PDB file of C-alpha atoms in Angstrom:
ATOM      1  CA  UNK A   1     -41.154  59.985   0.996  1.00 49.00           C
ATOM      2  CA  UNK A   2     -39.828  58.657   4.223  1.00 44.00           C
ATOM      3  CA  UNK A   3     -40.340  55.000   3.178  1.00 44.00           C
ATOM      4  CA  UNK A   4     -38.616  55.807  -0.162  1.00 38.00           C
ATOM      5  CA  UNK A   5     -35.642  57.338   1.636  1.00 46.00           C
ATOM      6  CA  UNK A   6     -35.249  54.140   3.814  1.00 38.00           C
ATOM      7  CA  UNK A   7     -35.480  51.982   0.788  1.00 35.00           C
ATOM      8  CA  UNK A   8     -32.698  53.944  -1.010  1.00 38.00           C
ATOM      9  CA  UNK A   9     -30.497  53.766   2.039  1.00 41.00           C
ATOM     10  CA  UNK A  10     -31.023  50.022   2.313  1.00 39.00           C
ATOM     11  CA  UNK A  11     -30.146  49.653  -1.362  1.00 37.00           C
ATOM     12  CA  UNK A  12     -27.038  51.654  -1.015  1.00 43.00           C
ATOM     13  CA  UNK A  13     -25.687  49.544   1.865  1.00 41.00           C
ATOM     14  CA  UNK A  14     -23.226  46.863   0.795  1.00 48.00           C
ATOM     15  CA  UNK A  15     -24.379  43.222   0.853  1.00 49.00           C
ATOM     16  CA  UNK A  16     -22.843  41.029   3.450  1.00 59.00           C
ATOM     17  CA  UNK A  17     -19.966  38.946   2.056  1.00 74.00           C
ATOM     18  CA  UNK A  18     -21.131  35.779   3.959  1.00 82.00           C
ATOM     19  CA  UNK A  19     -24.779  34.942   4.956  1.00 85.00           C
ATOM     20  CA  UNK A  20     -26.311  31.928   6.696  1.00 85.00           C
ATOM     21  CA  UNK A  21     -28.946  29.724   5.072  1.00 83.00           C
ATOM     22  CA  UNK A  22     -30.338  27.542   7.857  1.00 78.00           C
ATOM     23  CA  UNK A  23     -32.368  24.314   8.142  1.00 70.00           C
ATOM     24  CA  UNK A  24     -33.799  22.372  11.093  1.00 73.00           C
ATOM     25  CA  UNK A  25     -34.783  18.754  11.353  1.00 68.00           C
ATOM     26  CA  UNK A  26     -37.893  19.953  13.221  1.00 65.00           C
ATOM     27  CA  UNK A  27     -39.123  23.331  14.495  1.00 64.00           C
ATOM     28  CA  UNK A  28     -41.695  21.889  16.995  1.00 67.00           C
ATOM     29  CA  UNK A  29     -41.102  19.487  19.859  1.00 69.00           C
ATOM     30  CA  UNK A  30     -44.160  17.744  21.480  1.00 63.00           C
ATOM     31  CA  UNK A  31     -43.955  16.631  25.121  1.00 59.00           C
ATOM     32  CA  UNK A  32     -46.025  13.430  25.535  1.00 60.00           C
ATOM     33  CA  UNK A  33     -46.400  10.995  28.474  1.00 56.00           C
ATOM     34  CA  UNK A  34     -43.563   8.958  27.162  1.00 55.00           C
ATOM     35  CA  UNK A  35     -41.303  11.879  26.163  1.00 57.00           C
ATOM     36  CA  UNK A  36     -37.623  11.214  27.110  1.00 60.00           C
ATOM     37  CA  UNK A  37     -35.881  13.975  25.217  1.00 64.00           C
ATOM     38  CA  UNK A  38     -35.375  14.898  21.621  1.00 73.00           C
ATOM     39  CA  UNK A  39     -32.481  15.272  19.107  1.00 78.00           C
ATOM     40  CA  UNK A  40     -32.530  18.353  16.967  1.00 82.00           C
ATOM     41  CA  UNK A  41     -30.437  18.437  13.837  1.00 86.00           C
ATOM     42  CA  UNK A  42     -29.275  21.953  12.956  1.00 88.00           C
ATOM     43  CA  UNK A  43     -27.768  22.310   9.456  1.00 88.00           C
ATOM     44  CA  UNK A  44     -27.122  24.969   6.902  1.00 89.00           C
ATOM     45  CA  UNK A  45     -24.831  26.547   4.406  1.00 89.00           C
ATOM     46  CA  UNK A  46     -22.925  29.830   3.896  1.00 88.00           C
ATOM     47  CA  UNK A  47     -24.019  31.905   0.886  1.00 87.00           C
ATOM     48  CA  UNK A  48     -21.335  34.008  -0.716  1.00 82.00           C
ATOM     49  CA  UNK A  49     -21.076  36.642  -3.504  1.00 80.00           C
ATOM     50  CA  UNK A  50     -17.349  35.970  -3.777  1.00 76.00           C
ATOM     51  CA  UNK A  51     -14.737  33.323  -2.883  1.00 75.00           C
ATOM     52  CA  UNK A  52     -13.977  33.133   0.899  1.00 73.00           C
ATOM     53  CA  UNK A  53     -10.975  34.848   2.252  1.00 74.00           C
ATOM     54  CA  UNK A  54      -7.990  32.659   2.892  1.00 75.00           C
ATOM     55  CA  UNK A  55      -7.472  33.671   6.508  1.00 77.00           C
ATOM     56  CA  UNK A  56      -8.551  33.684   9.201  1.00 87.00           C
ATOM     57  CA  UNK A  57     -10.679  30.580   8.910  1.00 90.00           C
ATOM     58  CA  UNK A  58     -14.451  30.627   9.188  1.00 91.00           C
ATOM     59  CA  UNK A  59     -15.937  29.287  12.507  1.00 93.00           C
ATOM     60  CA  UNK A  60     -19.466  28.412  13.510  1.00 94.00           C
ATOM     61  CA  UNK A  61     -21.231  28.795  16.832  1.00 94.00           C
ATOM     62  CA  UNK A  62     -24.751  27.391  17.551  1.00 93.00           C
ATOM     63  CA  UNK A  63     -26.733  28.272  20.660  1.00 93.00           C
ATOM     64  CA  UNK A  64     -30.199  26.938  21.832  1.00 91.00           C
ATOM     65  CA  UNK A  65     -31.771  28.873  24.735  1.00 91.00           C
ATOM     66  CA  UNK A  66     -34.818  27.820  26.652  1.00 89.00           C
ATOM     67  CA  UNK A  67     -37.366  30.379  28.034  1.00 89.00           C
ATOM     68  CA  UNK A  68     -35.959  32.890  30.485  1.00 88.00           C
ATOM     69  CA  UNK A  69     -37.223  32.935  33.994  1.00 86.00           C
ATOM     70  CA  UNK A  70     -36.082  34.321  37.443  1.00 87.00           C
ATOM     71  CA  UNK A  71     -33.974  31.988  39.575  1.00 84.00           C
ATOM     72  CA  UNK A  72     -33.293  31.869  43.214  1.00 82.00           C
ATOM     73  CA  UNK A  73     -29.990  30.704  44.639  1.00 82.00           C
ATOM     74  CA  UNK A  74     -29.496  30.142  48.413  1.00 79.00           C
ATOM     75  CA  UNK A  75     -26.397  29.900  50.399  1.00 77.00           C
ATOM     76  CA  UNK A  76     -26.416  27.178  53.120  1.00 73.00           C
ATOM     77  CA  UNK A  77     -24.213  27.245  56.241  1.00 73.00           C
ATOM     78  CA  UNK A  78     -23.823  24.728  58.986  1.00 72.00           C
ATOM     79  CA  UNK A  79     -24.989  26.232  62.257  1.00 72.00           C
ATOM     80  CA  UNK A  80     -25.563  24.311  65.546  1.00 68.00           C
ATOM     81  CA  UNK A  81     -25.001  21.087  63.750  1.00 70.00           C
ATOM     82  CA  UNK A  82     -27.632  21.592  60.942  1.00 77.00           C
ATOM     83  CA  UNK A  83     -27.579  23.110  57.499  1.00 71.00           C
ATOM     84  CA  UNK A  84     -29.747  26.288  57.154  1.00 70.00           C
ATOM     85  CA  UNK A  85     -30.330  28.888  54.456  1.00 65.00           C
ATOM     86  CA  UNK A  86     -28.470  32.050  55.370  1.00 70.00           C
ATOM     87  CA  UNK A  87     -28.595  34.215  52.184  1.00 74.00           C
ATOM     88  CA  UNK A  88     -30.893  34.408  49.134  1.00 77.00           C
ATOM     89  CA  UNK A  89     -29.744  35.690  45.701  1.00 79.00           C
ATOM     90  CA  UNK A  90     -32.386  36.539  42.986  1.00 79.00           C
ATOM     91  CA  UNK A  91     -31.251  36.126  39.415  1.00 81.00           C
ATOM     92  CA  UNK A  92     -33.216  38.495  37.078  1.00 82.00           C
ATOM     93  CA  UNK A  93     -33.446  36.073  34.262  1.00 84.00           C
ATOM     94  CA  UNK A  94     -31.738  32.741  33.430  1.00 88.00           C
ATOM     95  CA  UNK A  95     -32.456  30.365  30.528  1.00 90.00           C
ATOM     96  CA  UNK A  96     -34.152  27.120  31.607  1.00 90.00           C
ATOM     97  CA  UNK A  97     -31.832  25.303  29.158  1.00 91.00           C
ATOM     98  CA  UNK A  98     -28.821  26.586  27.315  1.00 93.00           C
ATOM     99  CA  UNK A  99     -26.462  24.717  24.957  1.00 92.00           C
ATOM    100  CA  UNK A 100     -23.473  25.980  22.937  1.00 94.00           C
ATOM    101  CA  UNK A 101     -21.964  23.948  20.110  1.00 94.00           C
ATOM    102  CA  UNK A 102     -19.006  25.131  18.230  1.00 94.00           C
ATOM    103  CA  UNK A 103     -16.408  24.249  15.611  1.00 94.00           C
ATOM    104  CA  UNK A 104     -13.578  24.917  18.122  1.00 92.00           C
ATOM    105  CA  UNK A 105     -12.770  26.243  21.592  1.00 94.00           C
ATOM    106  CA  UNK A 106     -15.151  29.126  22.247  1.00 93.00           C
ATOM    107  CA  UNK A 107     -12.463  31.461  23.691  1.00 92.00           C
ATOM    108  CA  UNK A 108     -10.384  31.113  20.485  1.00 92.00           C
ATOM    109  CA  UNK A 109     -13.156  31.780  17.940  1.00 94.00           C
ATOM    110  CA  UNK A 110     -15.034  34.514  19.713  1.00 94.00           C
ATOM    111  CA  UNK A 111     -13.636  37.609  21.397  1.00 94.00           C
ATOM    112  CA  UNK A 112     -14.692  38.763  24.813  1.00 93.00           C
ATOM    113  CA  UNK A 113     -16.140  42.021  23.230  1.00 93.00           C
ATOM    114  CA  UNK A 114     -18.279  40.020  20.694  1.00 94.00           C
ATOM    115  CA  UNK A 115     -19.390  37.683  23.478  1.00 93.00           C
ATOM    116  CA  UNK A 116     -20.552  40.720  25.507  1.00 91.00           C
ATOM    117  CA  UNK A 117     -22.300  42.235  22.450  1.00 92.00           C
ATOM    118  CA  UNK A 118     -24.221  39.042  21.444  1.00 92.00           C
ATOM    119  CA  UNK A 119     -24.394  37.205  24.796  1.00 91.00           C
ATOM    120  CA  UNK A 120     -23.218  33.920  23.380  1.00 92.00           C
ATOM    121  CA  UNK A 121     -21.529  32.207  26.358  1.00 92.00           C
ATOM    122  CA  UNK A 122     -23.658  30.829  29.272  1.00 89.00           C
ATOM    123  CA  UNK A 123     -22.516  33.392  31.781  1.00 88.00           C
ATOM    124  CA  UNK A 124     -23.531  36.192  29.453  1.00 88.00           C
ATOM    125  CA  UNK A 125     -26.923  34.665  28.875  1.00 86.00           C
ATOM    126  CA  UNK A 126     -27.735  35.072  32.644  1.00 83.00           C
ATOM    127  CA  UNK A 127     -28.988  38.425  33.623  1.00 75.00           C
ATOM    128  CA  UNK A 128     -28.270  39.473  37.251  1.00 61.00           C
ATOM    129  CA  UNK A 129     -27.770  43.264  36.735  1.00 55.00           C
ATOM    130  CA  UNK A 130     -30.366  44.309  39.253  1.00 50.00           C
ATOM    131  CA  UNK A 131     -28.629  42.705  42.222  1.00 51.00           C
ATOM    132  CA  UNK A 132     -26.513  44.504  44.695  1.00 54.00           C
ATOM    133  CA  UNK A 133     -25.464  41.525  46.865  1.00 56.00           C
ATOM    134  CA  UNK A 134     -21.853  41.201  47.734  1.00 59.00           C
ATOM    135  CA  UNK A 135     -20.307  38.272  45.982  1.00 63.00           C
ATOM    136  CA  UNK A 136     -23.019  38.057  43.307  1.00 70.00           C
ATOM    137  CA  UNK A 137     -20.571  36.378  40.962  1.00 76.00           C
ATOM    138  CA  UNK A 138     -20.297  33.442  43.435  1.00 79.00           C
ATOM    139  CA  UNK A 139     -24.045  32.959  43.246  1.00 80.00           C
ATOM    140  CA  UNK A 140     -24.181  33.040  39.426  1.00 83.00           C
ATOM    141  CA  UNK A 141     -21.303  30.545  39.386  1.00 86.00           C
ATOM    142  CA  UNK A 142     -23.246  28.185  41.755  1.00 87.00           C
ATOM    143  CA  UNK A 143     -26.253  28.445  39.422  1.00 87.00           C
ATOM    144  CA  UNK A 144     -24.036  27.536  36.500  1.00 89.00           C
ATOM    145  CA  UNK A 145     -22.515  24.624  38.381  1.00 90.00           C
ATOM    146  CA  UNK A 146     -25.934  23.147  39.498  1.00 90.00           C
ATOM    147  CA  UNK A 147     -27.566  23.429  36.131  1.00 90.00           C
ATOM    148  CA  UNK A 148     -24.527  22.098  34.267  1.00 90.00           C
ATOM    149  CA  UNK A 149     -24.519  19.090  36.615  1.00 90.00           C
ATOM    150  CA  UNK A 150     -28.206  18.583  35.782  1.00 89.00           C
ATOM    151  CA  UNK A 151     -27.335  18.663  31.952  1.00 88.00           C
ATOM    152  CA  UNK A 152     -29.369  21.861  31.463  1.00 91.00           C
ATOM    153  CA  UNK A 153     -26.264  24.083  30.690  1.00 92.00           C
ATOM    154  CA  UNK A 154     -23.499  22.642  28.543  1.00 91.00           C
ATOM    155  CA  UNK A 155     -20.811  23.373  26.076  1.00 93.00           C
ATOM    156  CA  UNK A 156     -20.121  21.076  23.060  1.00 92.00           C
ATOM    157  CA  UNK A 157     -16.935  22.378  21.555  1.00 92.00           C
ATOM    158  CA  UNK A 158     -16.029  20.688  18.290  1.00 92.00           C
ATOM    159  CA  UNK A 159     -19.571  19.393  17.863  1.00 93.00           C
ATOM    160  CA  UNK A 160     -20.270  21.499  14.773  1.00 93.00           C
ATOM    161  CA  UNK A 161     -18.998  19.989  11.545  1.00 93.00           C
ATOM    162  CA  UNK A 162     -17.950  22.612   8.915  1.00 92.00           C
ATOM    163  CA  UNK A 163     -17.028  21.346   5.371  1.00 90.00           C
ATOM    164  CA  UNK A 164     -14.994  23.572   3.013  1.00 86.00           C
ATOM    165  CA  UNK A 165     -16.287  26.665   4.933  1.00 85.00           C
ATOM    166  CA  UNK A 166     -19.650  26.199   3.236  1.00 87.00           C
ATOM    167  CA  UNK A 167     -21.727  23.458   4.827  1.00 90.00           C
ATOM    168  CA  UNK A 168     -22.216  22.965   8.579  1.00 92.00           C
ATOM    169  CA  UNK A 169     -24.192  20.761  10.805  1.00 91.00           C
ATOM    170  CA  UNK A 170     -24.638  19.726  14.408  1.00 90.00           C
ATOM    171  CA  UNK A 171     -26.993  17.630  16.555  1.00 89.00           C
ATOM    172  CA  UNK A 172     -28.166  18.869  19.921  1.00 85.00           C
ATOM    173  CA  UNK A 173     -30.005  16.729  22.467  1.00 84.00           C
ATOM    174  CA  UNK A 174     -32.859  18.410  24.426  1.00 81.00           C
ATOM    175  CA  UNK A 175     -33.392  16.782  27.879  1.00 80.00           C
ATOM    176  CA  UNK A 176     -36.447  14.989  29.064  1.00 77.00           C
ATOM    177  CA  UNK A 177     -37.450  17.668  31.657  1.00 77.00           C
ATOM    178  CA  UNK A 178     -38.017  20.503  29.104  1.00 76.00           C
ATOM    179  CA  UNK A 179     -39.886  23.623  30.091  1.00 80.00           C
ATOM    180  CA  UNK A 180     -42.658  24.679  27.747  1.00 80.00           C
ATOM    181  CA  UNK A 181     -42.067  27.679  25.537  1.00 84.00           C
ATOM    182  CA  UNK A 182     -39.993  29.012  22.598  1.00 87.00           C
ATOM    183  CA  UNK A 183     -36.284  27.883  22.421  1.00 88.00           C
ATOM    184  CA  UNK A 184     -34.366  30.470  20.675  1.00 90.00           C
ATOM    185  CA  UNK A 185     -31.812  29.027  18.207  1.00 90.00           C
ATOM    186  CA  UNK A 186     -28.914  31.322  16.992  1.00 92.00           C
ATOM    187  CA  UNK A 187     -26.079  30.659  14.539  1.00 93.00           C
ATOM    188  CA  UNK A 188     -23.054  32.849  14.348  1.00 94.00           C
ATOM    189  CA  UNK A 189     -20.320  32.954  11.646  1.00 93.00           C
ATOM    190  CA  UNK A 190     -17.044  34.246  12.966  1.00 93.00           C
ATOM    191  CA  UNK A 191     -13.622  35.103  11.549  1.00 91.00           C
ATOM    192  CA  UNK A 192     -10.727  36.085  13.714  1.00 91.00           C
ATOM    193  CA  UNK A 193     -13.098  36.162  16.730  1.00 92.00           C
ATOM    194  CA  UNK A 194     -15.489  38.785  15.138  1.00 93.00           C
ATOM    195  CA  UNK A 195     -19.074  37.944  14.183  1.00 93.00           C
ATOM    196  CA  UNK A 196     -19.585  38.359  10.421  1.00 90.00           C
ATOM    197  CA  UNK A 197     -23.226  37.096  10.344  1.00 91.00           C
ATOM    198  CA  UNK A 198     -25.880  35.756  12.561  1.00 91.00           C
ATOM    199  CA  UNK A 199     -29.233  33.984  12.075  1.00 91.00           C
ATOM    200  CA  UNK A 200     -32.053  33.360  14.680  1.00 90.00           C
ATOM    201  CA  UNK A 201     -35.040  31.111  14.601  1.00 89.00           C
ATOM    202  CA  UNK A 202     -37.323  29.541  17.227  1.00 87.00           C
ATOM    203  CA  UNK A 203     -38.108  25.942  18.166  1.00 84.00           C
ATOM    204  CA  UNK A 204     -41.523  25.559  19.875  1.00 81.00           C
ATOM    205  CA  UNK A 205     -41.873  23.134  22.743  1.00 76.00           C
ATOM    206  CA  UNK A 206     -45.217  22.251  24.140  1.00 69.00           C
ATOM    207  CA  UNK A 207     -47.157  19.496  25.894  1.00 62.00           C
ATOM    208  CA  UNK A 208     -49.700  17.513  23.899  1.00 54.00           C
ATOM    209  CA  UNK A 209     -52.186  14.727  24.543  1.00 52.00           C
ATOM    210  CA  UNK A 210     -52.726  13.649  28.172  1.00 54.00           C
ATOM    211  CA  UNK A 211     -49.795  15.737  29.292  1.00 55.00           C
ATOM    212  CA  UNK A 212     -51.547  18.912  28.075  1.00 52.00           C
ATOM    213  CA  UNK A 213     -54.866  17.839  29.564  1.00 49.00           C
ATOM    214  CA  UNK A 214     -53.402  17.126  32.968  1.00 56.00           C
ATOM    215  CA  UNK A 215     -51.403  20.426  32.924  1.00 54.00           C
ATOM    216  CA  UNK A 216     -54.549  22.453  32.051  1.00 59.00           C
ATOM    217  CA  UNK A 217     -56.673  20.556  34.568  1.00 53.00           C
ATOM    218  CA  UNK A 218     -54.203  21.243  37.335  1.00 60.00           C
ATOM    219  CA  UNK A 219     -53.906  24.867  36.455  1.00 61.00           C
ATOM    220  CA  UNK A 220     -57.625  25.548  36.001  1.00 65.00           C
ATOM    221  CA  UNK A 221     -59.165  23.183  38.594  1.00 64.00           C
ATOM    222  CA  UNK A 222     -56.515  22.896  41.254  1.00 70.00           C
ATOM    223  CA  UNK A 223     -58.791  21.775  44.056  1.00 70.00           C
ATOM    224  CA  UNK A 224     -60.470  19.133  41.974  1.00 69.00           C
ATOM    225  CA  UNK A 225     -57.138  17.966  40.602  1.00 60.00           C
ATOM    226  CA  UNK A 226     -55.905  17.545  44.250  1.00 72.00           C
ATOM    227  CA  UNK A 227     -58.888  15.457  45.183  1.00 70.00           C
ATOM    228  CA  UNK A 228     -58.477  13.308  42.106  1.00 69.00           C
ATOM    229  CA  UNK A 229     -54.852  12.770  42.956  1.00 70.00           C
ATOM    230  CA  UNK A 230     -55.702  11.811  46.515  1.00 74.00           C
ATOM    231  CA  UNK A 231     -58.439   9.420  45.350  1.00 74.00           C
ATOM    232  CA  UNK A 232     -56.014   7.768  42.969  1.00 73.00           C
ATOM    233  CA  UNK A 233     -53.363   7.366  45.679  1.00 78.00           C
ATOM    234  CA  UNK A 234     -55.969   5.849  48.085  1.00 76.00           C
ATOM    235  CA  UNK A 235     -57.185   3.528  45.232  1.00 76.00           C
ATOM    236  CA  UNK A 236     -53.611   2.502  44.451  1.00 76.00           C
ATOM    237  CA  UNK A 237     -52.855   1.777  48.056  1.00 75.00           C
ATOM    238  CA  UNK A 238     -56.057  -0.261  48.498  1.00 74.00           C
ATOM    239  CA  UNK A 239     -55.322  -2.321  45.429  1.00 73.00           C
ATOM    240  CA  UNK A 240     -51.733  -2.984  46.497  1.00 74.00           C
ATOM    241  CA  UNK A 241     -52.943  -4.166  49.902  1.00 74.00           C
ATOM    242  CA  UNK A 242     -55.431  -6.634  48.281  1.00 72.00           C
ATOM    243  CA  UNK A 243     -52.688  -7.880  46.116  1.00 71.00           C
ATOM    244  CA  UNK A 244     -50.304  -8.405  49.021  1.00 69.00           C
ATOM    245  CA  UNK A 245     -52.914 -10.167  51.033  1.00 69.00           C
ATOM    246  CA  UNK A 246     -53.695 -12.460  48.073  1.00 68.00           C
ATOM    247  CA  UNK A 247     -50.040 -13.275  47.656  1.00 70.00           C
ATOM    248  CA  UNK A 248     -49.617 -14.124  51.416  1.00 67.00           C
ATOM    249  CA  UNK A 249     -52.504 -16.672  51.115  1.00 64.00           C
TER     250      UNK A 249
END
């Protein structure tokens, strides 16, 4: 009876006027020995039961977030002529990678309330709620600045093409230094700054081939891996010295 009641309630709810139908050029990324990044094509369509309203116009926001992990931010100060770490700030969880692609300026197509609700912008994706350090916002801003300079956090405003408020597409480049894990991809439809529909999927990123073997070997046989690395370094140095001696002759 309880299941029947839930079904009747679901059938009684009105259908959404606009819904996302999504496609991906690939939903798996393999990290190999020669991996130098990957381009992901995200495309889709808007399904409707009726013609779209004339105003406000439809906008699209696409976000791709890497695995969340704690992050440490340190403040450095110059003391006695040298730079030393003076304070440490722990971020509860920050995405290893985060990209936002939109059809227009984010502040114009998404209200602050909706951003807070859905955690769309990069600052909202970083969780530092458990900290009581004075000036916590400065540390979060520093983390944003550092990872933005490294190309791990980025905004791509105007990078989403939307045709006749029906078809949309964008291409996002994943950097070479990806962290393994699930990359959450979200698409938001907005009108007048309000989210009218959202869709979420996952892109899997994992090491394969020799990269996977070396990673597992280093994790499971750390001591043996260290000895092997040392032996390879000695062998490479010995081979280089022989080559240099032969060249001098």
